[in-house]
GROMACS .gro file of C-alpha atoms in nm:
model
  212
    1ARG     CA    1   7.400  12.228   7.953
    2ASP     CA    2   7.129  11.971   7.992
    3GLU     CA    3   6.887  11.958   7.705
    4VAL     CA    4   6.529  12.051   7.788
    5ASP     CA    5   6.268  11.799   7.679
    6THR     CA    6   6.008  12.009   7.499
    7ARG     CA    7   5.790  11.715   7.401
    8LYS     CA    8   5.434  11.743   7.522
    9GLU     CA    9   5.253  11.457   7.684
   10THR     CA   10   4.989  11.300   7.468
   11PRO     CA   11   4.652  11.390   7.618
   12GLN     CA   12   4.451  11.101   7.748
   13ARG     CA   13   4.186  10.981   7.505
   14TYR     CA   14   3.865  10.844   7.643
   15VAL     CA   15   3.675  10.565   7.475
   16GLY     CA   16   3.339  10.397   7.502
   17ASP     CA   17   3.087  10.559   7.733
   18GLU     CA   18   3.345  10.822   7.832
   19ALA     CA   19   3.429  10.935   7.477
   20TRP     CA   20   3.228  11.255   7.524
   21LEU     CA   21   3.498  11.374   7.768
   22ASN     CA   22   3.741  11.421   7.477
   23ASN     CA   23   3.553  11.733   7.369
   24PHE     CA   24   3.436  11.846   7.711
   25ASP     CA   25   3.538  12.203   7.800
   26VAL     CA   26   3.622  12.172   8.170
   27GLU     CA   27   3.710  12.540   8.213
   28ALA     CA   28   3.383  12.657   8.058
   29PHE     CA   29   3.192  12.413   8.279
   30ARG     CA   30   3.370  12.548   8.588
   31LYS     CA   31   3.278  12.904   8.495
   32ASP     CA   32   2.915  12.808   8.433
   33ILE     CA   33   2.887  12.636   8.770
   34ARG     CA   34   3.044  12.930   8.956
   35SER     CA   35   2.817  13.174   8.772
   36LEU     CA   36   2.509  12.968   8.856
   37GLY     CA   37   2.613  12.939   9.220
   38LYS     CA   38   2.659  13.315   9.247
   39LYS     CA   39   2.324  13.381   9.081
   40LEU     CA   40   2.137  13.144   9.312
   41GLU     CA   41   2.313  13.283   9.619
   42GLU     CA   42   2.202  13.636   9.527
   43GLN     CA   43   1.844  13.513   9.503
   44GLN     CA   44   1.840  13.384   9.861
   45GLY     CA   45   1.627  13.576  10.108
   46PRO     CA   46   1.382  13.558  10.399
   47GLU     CA   47   1.159  13.321  10.201
   48ASP     CA   48   1.428  13.054  10.226
   49MET     CA   49   1.440  13.077  10.605
   50GLN     CA   50   1.061  13.065  10.616
   51HIS     CA   51   1.073  12.749  10.410
   52LEU     CA   52   1.333  12.596  10.643
   53ASN     CA   53   1.124  12.677  10.950
   54LYS     CA   54   0.820  12.521  10.783
   55ILE     CA   55   1.011  12.200  10.716
   56ILE     CA   56   1.137  12.198  11.076
   57GLY     CA   57   0.779  12.241  11.198
   58TRP     CA   58   0.652  11.949  10.993
   59SER     CA   59   0.950  11.738  11.101
   60ASN     CA   60   0.887  11.814  11.468
   61ALA     CA   61   0.517  11.738  11.425
   62CYS     CA   62   0.605  11.394  11.289
   63GLY     CA   63   0.838  11.337  11.584
   64ILE     CA   64   0.578  11.438  11.842
   65ALA     CA   65   0.313  11.219  11.677
   66GLY     CA   66   0.548  10.921  11.666
   67LEU     CA   67   0.668  10.958  12.024
   68ALA     CA   68   0.314  11.012  12.155
   69THR     CA   69   0.183  10.691  11.999
   70MET     CA   70   0.485  10.461  12.031
   71GLY     CA   71   0.356  10.326  12.364
   72LEU     CA   72   0.061  10.169  12.190
   73ALA     CA   73   0.076   9.826  12.033
   74PRO     CA   74   0.322   9.822  11.740
   75ASN     CA   75   0.153  10.016  11.465
   76PRO     CA   76   0.255  10.146  11.121
   77PHE     CA   77   0.161  10.504  11.213
   78SER     CA   78   0.425  10.539  11.486
   79ILE     CA   79   0.686  10.376  11.264
   80LEU     CA   80   0.603  10.608  10.974
   81MET     CA   81   0.605  10.924  11.189
   82LEU     CA   82   0.934  10.843  11.361
   83SER     CA   83   1.091  10.751  11.030
   84LEU     CA   84   0.980  11.078  10.867
   85TRP     CA   85   1.107  11.269  11.170
   86THR     CA   86   1.458  11.126  11.169
   87TYR     CA   87   1.493  11.112  10.793
   88SER     CA   88   1.372  11.468  10.729
   89ARG     CA   89   1.594  11.594  11.011
   90TRP     CA   90   1.891  11.441  10.834
   91THR     CA   91   1.828  11.477  10.461
   92MET     CA   92   1.629  11.803  10.448
   93ILE     CA   93   1.754  12.003  10.746
   94ALA     CA   94   2.098  11.885  10.861
   95HIS     CA   95   2.226  11.802  10.513
   96HIS     CA   96   2.148  12.143  10.363
   97THR     CA   97   2.260  12.330  10.676
   98CYS     CA   98   2.591  12.144  10.702
   99HIS     CA   99   2.659  12.229  10.338
  100GLY     CA  100   2.627  12.599  10.428
  101GLY     CA  101   2.293  12.656  10.261
  102TYR     CA  102   2.163  12.883  10.538
  103THR     CA  103   2.484  13.023  10.685
  104LYS     CA  104   2.442  13.369  10.532
  105LEU     CA  105   2.067  13.385  10.598
  106ASP     CA  106   2.042  13.298  10.964
  107ASP     CA  107   2.121  13.591  11.194
  108SER     CA  108   2.091  13.375  11.507
  109GLY     CA  109   2.385  13.157  11.406
  110ARG     CA  110   2.201  12.835  11.484
  111PHE     CA  111   2.204  12.727  11.120
  112ASN     CA  112   2.565  12.819  11.060
  113ARG     CA  113   2.747  12.523  10.908
  114GLY     CA  114   3.020  12.551  11.170
  115LYS     CA  115   2.781  12.555  11.466
  116PHE     CA  116   2.481  12.342  11.374
  117ALA     CA  117   2.439  12.040  11.605
  118ILE     CA  118   2.792  12.072  11.748
  119GLY     CA  119   2.949  12.226  12.055
  120SER     CA  120   2.717  12.085  12.322
  121LEU     CA  121   2.480  11.799  12.397
  122GLN     CA  122   2.188  12.044  12.389
  123ARG     CA  123   2.267  12.152  12.032
  124ARG     CA  124   2.312  11.788  11.931
  125VAL     CA  125   1.970  11.691  12.069
  126PHE     CA  126   1.772  11.989  11.942
  127ASP     CA  127   1.941  12.038  11.605
  128TRP     CA  128   2.017  11.689  11.479
  129PHE     CA  129   1.982  11.392  11.712
  130ASP     CA  130   2.096  11.096  11.503
  131TRP     CA  131   2.331  10.798  11.510
  132MET     CA  132   2.602  10.989  11.327
  133LEU     CA  133   2.828  11.236  11.504
  134PRO     CA  134   2.771  11.571  11.325
  135GLU     CA  135   3.143  11.660  11.326
  136ALA     CA  136   3.221  11.324  11.168
  137TRP     CA  137   2.948  11.368  10.908
  138ASN     CA  138   3.077  11.714  10.813
  139LEU     CA  139   3.421  11.573  10.741
  140GLU     CA  140   3.327  11.246  10.574
  141HIS     CA  141   3.036  11.369  10.364
  142ASN     CA  142   3.116  11.731  10.286
  143ASN     CA  143   3.487  11.683  10.221
  144LEU     CA  144   3.587  11.324  10.154
  145HIS     CA  145   3.271  11.227   9.967
  146HIS     CA  146   3.181  11.539   9.769
  147TYR     CA  147   3.537  11.622   9.665
  148ASN     CA  148   3.588  11.265   9.539
  149LEU     CA  149   3.248  11.175   9.395
  150GLY     CA  150   3.258  10.841   9.219
  151GLU     CA  151   3.635  10.810   9.254
  152LYS     CA  152   3.834  10.541   9.430
  153THR     CA  153   3.900  10.781   9.716
  154ASP     CA  154   3.525  10.832   9.773
  155PRO     CA  155   3.449  10.657  10.104
  156ASP     CA  156   3.085  10.612   9.999
  157LEU     CA  157   3.154  10.446   9.665
  158VAL     CA  158   2.878  10.186   9.670
  159GLU     CA  159   3.021   9.983   9.380
  160ARG     CA  160   3.340   9.924   9.581
  161ASN     CA  161   3.182   9.886   9.923
  162LEU     CA  162   2.950   9.609   9.798
  163GLU     CA  163   3.205   9.445   9.572
  164HIS     CA  164   3.222   9.141   9.796
  165ILE     CA  165   2.857   9.065   9.718
  166ARG     CA  166   2.928   9.048   9.347
  167GLN     CA  167   3.245   8.845   9.388
  168ASN     CA  168   3.115   8.584   9.631
  169ASN     CA  169   2.957   8.278   9.479
  170TRP     CA  170   2.642   8.311   9.686
  171PRO     CA  171   2.294   8.209   9.569
  172LYS     CA  172   2.113   8.503   9.413
  173ALA     CA  173   1.834   8.477   9.671
  174PHE     CA  174   2.087   8.514   9.952
  175LYS     CA  175   2.244   8.819   9.783
  176TYR     CA  176   1.903   8.988   9.766
  177LEU     CA  177   1.843   8.901  10.131
  178TYR     CA  178   2.187   9.038  10.224
  179VAL     CA  179   2.118   9.368  10.046
  180PHE     CA  180   1.774   9.392  10.210
  181GLY     CA  181   1.935   9.351  10.552
  182ALA     CA  182   2.197   9.615  10.466
  183VAL     CA  183   1.922   9.858  10.367
  184LEU     CA  184   1.754   9.816  10.704
  185GLY     CA  185   2.064   9.877  10.913
  186TRP     CA  186   2.323  10.054  10.700
  187LYS     CA  187   2.314  10.372  10.909
  188TRP     CA  188   2.414  10.175  11.221
  189THR     CA  189   2.648   9.924  11.062
  190TYR     CA  190   2.816  10.148  10.802
  191TYR     CA  191   2.751  10.521  10.813
  192ALA     CA  192   2.784  10.596  11.184
  193PRO     CA  193   3.105  10.395  11.243
  194ASN     CA  194   3.260  10.488  10.908
  195THR     CA  195   3.213  10.864  10.951
  196TYR     CA  196   3.354  10.838  11.305
  197LYS     CA  197   3.652  10.640  11.176
  198GLU     CA  198   3.728  10.906  10.914
  199LEU     CA  199   3.708  11.178  11.180
  200LYS     CA  200   3.958  10.998  11.403
  201LEU     CA  201   4.195  10.932  11.112
  202HIS     CA  202   4.177  11.301  11.022
  203GLU     CA  203   4.264  11.399  11.379
  204LEU     CA  204   4.563  11.163  11.380
  205ARG     CA  205   4.693  11.309  11.054
  206LYS     CA  206   4.660  11.663  11.190
  207GLN     CA  207   4.860  11.563  11.497
  208GLY     CA  208   5.125  11.400  11.279
  209LYS     CA  209   5.070  11.063  11.441
  210GLU     CA  210   5.107  10.727  11.273
  211ILE     CA  211   4.789  10.574  11.136
  212PRO     CA  212   4.735  10.237  11.310
   0.00000   0.00000   0.00000
């Protein structure tokens, strides 16, 4: 009979800034998070939907103000209003809805995480009209990003995505200028195409096709 190796693996020991992980109770932390999530979910009610509708109202007001004045000479007011409109629609309405924050509160189904901004052009325009495809965002952000936060498999790991800036022997002034340009257009140049790419890769994997 083959002998069974009963030796246990030596647990990994963390050092430096991560030394606190040696005494971290992962199971207790998991239970605390689940308990907190359940408690907060039980506290949800009509007030939360009222708050959402208020945010939507303010967001729409910014959009109307920006669109109504954009025909005038370039002015900071139109820029500010349009920026607040698109940004609040994304970060305060779409983000929370796509994470399922209002799924159990909305009887109409509009703010269901599986229906919001998807299914038709009308829903895309009225729910979340942005550069990113909502289906692609749901996959890339909700799954690939949040389930791999800060890890190498996180598609939004900034330290890795901007590694070339640190490694290139560019003048510091040029690096700052490069980052400034990235800040202005990162949604077009990175987020929209990257989320779409991840969606298409996911579809290929589901179909059992070879990744090009």
